[in-house]
Tab-separated table of C-alpha atoms and ligand atoms in Angstrom:
chain	number	residue	atom	x	y	z
A	1	MET	CA	121.987	100.251	81.524
A	2	LYS	CA	118.942	98.006	81.438
A	3	ASN	CA	115.296	99.228	80.905
A	4	ALA	CA	112.962	97.921	83.654
A	5	ALA	CA	109.268	97.804	83.731
A	6	VAL	CA	107.255	97.467	87.013
A	7	LEU	CA	103.792	95.608	87.178
A	8	ILE	CA	101.899	96.926	90.220
A	9	SER	CA	98.300	96.574	91.415
A	10	GLY	CA	98.210	98.878	94.306
A	11	ARG	CA	100.053	101.240	96.668
A	12	GLY	CA	103.468	101.075	95.030
A	13	SER	CA	105.923	101.478	97.777
A	14	ASN	CA	108.370	98.857	96.281
A	15	LEU	CA	108.057	100.794	93.034
A	16	SER	CA	108.919	103.997	95.000
A	17	ALA	CA	112.059	102.180	96.152
A	18	LEU	CA	112.986	100.830	92.967
A	19	MET	CA	112.486	104.392	91.371
A	20	ALA	CA	114.724	105.877	94.050
A	21	ALA	CA	117.528	103.615	93.135
A	22	GLN	CA	117.499	103.740	89.413
A	23	GLY	CA	120.771	105.113	87.955
A	24	SER	CA	123.600	103.435	86.146
A	25	ALA	CA	122.404	99.895	86.442
A	26	TYR	CA	118.596	100.398	85.315
A	27	ARG	CA	116.175	102.924	84.800
A	28	ILE	CA	112.342	102.352	84.761
A	29	VAL	CA	110.646	102.806	81.334
A	30	LEU	CA	107.104	101.862	82.175
A	31	VAL	CA	104.735	101.171	84.911
A	32	VAL	CA	101.805	98.917	84.233
A	33	SER	CA	98.704	98.559	86.594
A	34	ASN	CA	95.885	95.946	86.209
A	35	VAL	CA	93.983	98.013	88.792
A	36	GLU	CA	92.773	101.687	87.705
A	37	GLY	CA	93.579	104.125	90.573
A	38	ALA	CA	96.450	102.125	91.833
A	39	GLY	CA	98.385	104.481	94.268
A	40	GLY	CA	101.706	103.482	92.263
A	41	LEU	CA	100.433	104.871	89.101
A	42	GLU	CA	100.268	108.497	90.697
A	43	ILE	CA	103.927	108.092	92.186
A	44	ALA	CA	105.230	106.961	88.830
A	45	ALA	CA	103.302	109.767	86.636
A	46	ALA	CA	104.601	112.405	89.218
A	47	ALA	CA	108.160	111.441	88.337
A	48	GLY	CA	107.468	111.422	84.427
A	49	ILE	CA	107.563	107.687	84.140
A	50	PRO	CA	105.105	106.378	81.495
A	51	VAL	CA	102.118	104.459	83.039
A	52	LYS	CA	99.562	102.056	81.361
A	53	VAL	CA	96.523	100.632	83.117
A	54	ILE	CA	95.394	97.359	81.483
A	55	PRO	CA	92.221	96.212	83.191
A	56	HIS	CA	92.044	92.280	83.543
A	57	GLN	CA	88.257	92.032	83.783
A	58	GLY	CA	86.365	90.326	81.206
A	59	LYS	CA	89.241	88.821	79.347
A	60	SER	CA	91.048	85.520	79.473
A	61	ARG	CA	94.502	85.176	81.195
A	62	GLU	CA	96.251	84.823	77.573
A	63	THR	CA	94.490	87.937	76.323
A	64	PHE	CA	95.591	89.967	79.309
A	65	ASP	CA	99.082	88.649	79.321
A	66	ALA	CA	99.335	89.359	75.532
A	67	GLU	CA	98.246	92.940	76.048
A	68	VAL	CA	101.040	93.405	78.946
A	69	ASP	CA	103.661	91.680	76.817
A	70	ALA	CA	103.110	94.191	73.720
A	71	VAL	CA	103.317	97.324	76.172
A	72	LEU	CA	106.394	95.746	77.735
A	73	ARG	CA	107.941	95.269	74.086
A	74	GLU	CA	106.960	98.435	72.828
A	75	ALA	CA	108.599	100.303	75.870
A	76	GLY	CA	111.891	98.301	75.131
A	77	ALA	CA	111.694	96.715	78.791
A	78	ASP	CA	114.685	94.309	79.245
A	79	ILE	CA	113.642	93.273	82.808
A	80	VAL	CA	110.026	93.097	84.410
A	81	CYS	CA	109.554	93.552	87.982
A	82	LEU	CA	106.502	92.554	89.809
A	83	ALA	CA	105.796	94.733	92.685
A	84	GLY	CA	102.648	93.946	94.465
A	85	PHE	CA	101.195	92.740	91.150
A	86	MET	CA	98.292	90.548	92.310
A	87	ARG	CA	97.608	88.550	88.925
A	88	ILE	CA	98.987	85.110	88.264
A	89	LEU	CA	100.706	85.192	85.065
A	90	SER	CA	100.270	82.439	82.210
A	91	ASP	CA	102.915	79.920	81.578
A	92	GLY	CA	103.395	81.316	78.217
A	93	PHE	CA	104.171	84.959	79.550
A	94	VAL	CA	106.597	83.438	82.322
A	95	ARG	CA	108.514	81.560	79.717
A	96	ALA	CA	108.881	84.374	77.248
A	97	TRP	CA	110.391	86.593	80.087
A	98	GLU	CA	112.198	83.645	81.778
A	99	GLY	CA	115.245	85.035	83.464
A	100	LYS	CA	114.156	88.624	83.149
A	101	LEU	CA	111.066	88.568	85.410
A	102	VAL	CA	111.464	88.877	89.139
A	103	ASN	CA	109.021	89.125	92.133
A	104	ILE	CA	109.089	90.326	95.505
A	105	HIS	CA	107.307	88.175	98.132
A	106	PRO	CA	107.079	89.128	101.846
A	107	SER	CA	108.232	85.650	103.227
A	108	LEU	CA	111.483	83.642	103.654
A	109	LEU	CA	110.638	81.465	100.467
A	110	PRO	CA	110.324	78.725	100.123
A	111	ALA	CA	108.410	79.008	103.286
A	112	TYR	CA	104.948	80.731	103.200
A	113	LYS	CA	104.266	80.919	99.379
A	114	GLY	CA	100.760	82.392	98.548
A	115	ILE	CA	98.745	84.721	100.336
A	116	ARG	CA	97.906	85.674	103.998
A	117	VAL	CA	101.726	85.285	104.671
A	118	HIS	CA	101.910	87.273	107.806
A	119	GLU	CA	98.890	85.668	109.506
A	120	ARG	CA	100.182	82.480	108.822
A	121	VAL	CA	103.655	83.157	110.154
A	122	ILE	CA	102.069	84.665	113.523
A	123	GLU	CA	99.900	81.647	114.020
A	124	ALA	CA	102.961	79.321	113.413
A	125	LYS	CA	104.778	81.274	116.098
A	126	GLU	CA	107.836	81.848	113.831
A	127	ALA	CA	110.892	83.677	115.323
A	128	LEU	CA	111.794	84.982	111.934
A	129	SER	CA	110.266	86.167	108.769
A	130	GLY	CA	111.469	88.373	105.930
A	131	ALA	CA	111.270	89.136	102.226
A	132	SER	CA	112.546	87.230	99.208
A	133	VAL	CA	113.195	88.378	95.614
A	134	HIS	CA	113.079	85.716	93.236
A	135	PHE	CA	113.049	84.644	89.419
A	136	VAL	CA	109.513	83.945	88.462
A	137	VAL	CA	108.700	80.536	87.131
A	138	PRO	CA	105.260	79.184	86.372
A	139	GLU	CA	104.785	77.653	89.653
A	140	LEU	CA	103.697	80.240	92.180
A	141	ASP	CA	106.288	81.913	94.433
A	142	ALA	CA	108.619	78.828	93.612
A	143	GLY	CA	111.108	80.480	91.567
A	144	PRO	CA	115.125	80.571	92.387
A	145	VAL	CA	115.647	83.205	95.098
A	146	ILE	CA	118.022	86.013	94.308
A	147	ALA	CA	118.080	88.002	97.578
A	148	GLN	CA	116.565	87.544	100.968
A	149	GLY	CA	116.294	89.835	104.106
A	150	SER	CA	115.125	88.674	107.563
A	151	VAL	CA	113.350	90.323	110.357
A	152	PRO	CA	112.402	89.185	113.721
A	153	VAL	CA	108.906	88.332	114.539
A	154	HIS	CA	107.566	89.538	118.059
A	155	PRO	CA	105.226	87.821	120.201
A	156	SER	CA	103.007	91.036	120.129
A	157	ASP	CA	103.000	91.354	116.392
A	158	THR	CA	99.698	91.688	114.590
A	159	PRO	CA	99.606	90.935	110.680
A	160	GLN	CA	99.875	94.692	110.325
A	161	THR	CA	102.907	95.511	112.641
A	162	LEU	CA	104.863	92.503	110.929
A	163	ALA	CA	103.881	93.518	107.516
A	164	ALA	CA	105.356	96.932	108.203
A	165	ARG	CA	108.594	95.417	109.433
A	166	VAL	CA	109.000	93.322	106.412
A	167	LEU	CA	108.044	95.951	104.109
A	168	GLU	CA	110.999	98.072	105.349
A	169	ILE	CA	113.196	95.312	104.533
A	170	GLU	CA	111.534	94.839	101.082
A	171	HIS	CA	112.393	98.428	100.123
A	172	SER	CA	116.225	98.075	100.573
A	173	LEU	CA	116.243	94.306	99.213
A	174	TYR	CA	114.329	94.883	95.921
A	175	PRO	CA	116.582	97.657	94.344
A	176	GLN	CA	119.806	95.604	95.512
A	177	ALA	CA	118.435	92.483	93.696
A	178	LEU	CA	117.551	94.496	90.742
A	179	GLN	CA	120.854	96.247	90.595
A	180	LEU	CA	122.489	92.584	90.676
A	181	LEU	CA	120.314	91.429	87.837
A	182	ALA	CA	120.609	94.366	85.791
A	183	THR	CA	124.451	94.299	85.981
A	184	GLY	CA	124.674	90.560	85.230
A	185	GLY	CA	125.562	89.699	88.736
A	186	VAL	CA	122.959	87.071	88.735
A	187	ARG	CA	121.234	84.875	86.040
A	188	LEU	CA	118.711	82.363	85.687
A	189	GLU	CA	120.484	79.088	84.302
A	190	LYS	CA	118.906	75.559	84.142
A	191	GLY	CA	116.440	76.605	86.780
A	192	LEU	CA	119.032	78.001	89.191
A	193	ALA	CA	120.028	81.457	90.248
A	194	VAL	CA	123.750	81.710	89.426
A	195	PHE	CA	125.811	84.455	90.805
A	196	GLY	CA	128.762	86.213	89.788
B	1	LIG	C1	104.511	94.003	99.215
B	1	LIG	O1	104.451	93.131	100.550
B	1	LIG	C2	105.169	92.639	98.351
B	1	LIG	O2	105.983	91.995	98.728
B	1	LIG	C3	103.659	92.080	98.098
B	1	LIG	O3	102.784	92.949	97.905
B	1	LIG	C4	103.086	94.230	98.617
B	1	LIG	C5	103.093	95.300	97.509
B	1	LIG	O4	103.416	96.445	98.429
B	1	LIG	N1	103.993	91.069	96.877
B	1	LIG	P1	103.564	98.012	97.576
B	1	LIG	O5	102.351	97.978	96.669
B	1	LIG	O6	104.951	97.629	96.888
B	1	LIG	O7	103.522	98.922	98.531
């Protein structure tokens, strides 16, 4: 049984999905938000999961990351999941949690890293989009992929309708990927995701 911590900045629907699937592989021991009033905080607190708000304003990236690192260690986290966490983490933090730090991104990585993903996918008239869970490495959205799910892009899609379709797949993808990681079914080795 692994202790997972989840870092959020907003609504927390992926956090909810991770909470719903906790069981024999992992349990969520802490939720950290850099944004006060983030919806996910209430979801976690209502389920009795400890929450911490660590505002990032007025501090250096390193100071903020050190504060996050401290609460993660205090909570005994083995794995850290970024779920709509809208801060770039310092190289030092990423290296310290290497192989234990994962993120979900709403595209079929390595395509469409960064922000405004759904707008760009629609602009490019892609037929397919999706979501990826990946190990976090210092370069943004560039880490080895653990799991992906795809959805069709319809000609009538708006960024909102496409986001909703992708989000639905995120909610089944992220718990599956976390279960795989928590049970040793995937690990980061020499910069590659190694399975089995
Ligand atoms: C998701 O689309 C996730 O892929 C992206 O931010 C969104 C977070 O949504 N990184 P939620 O807070 O989990 O509802």
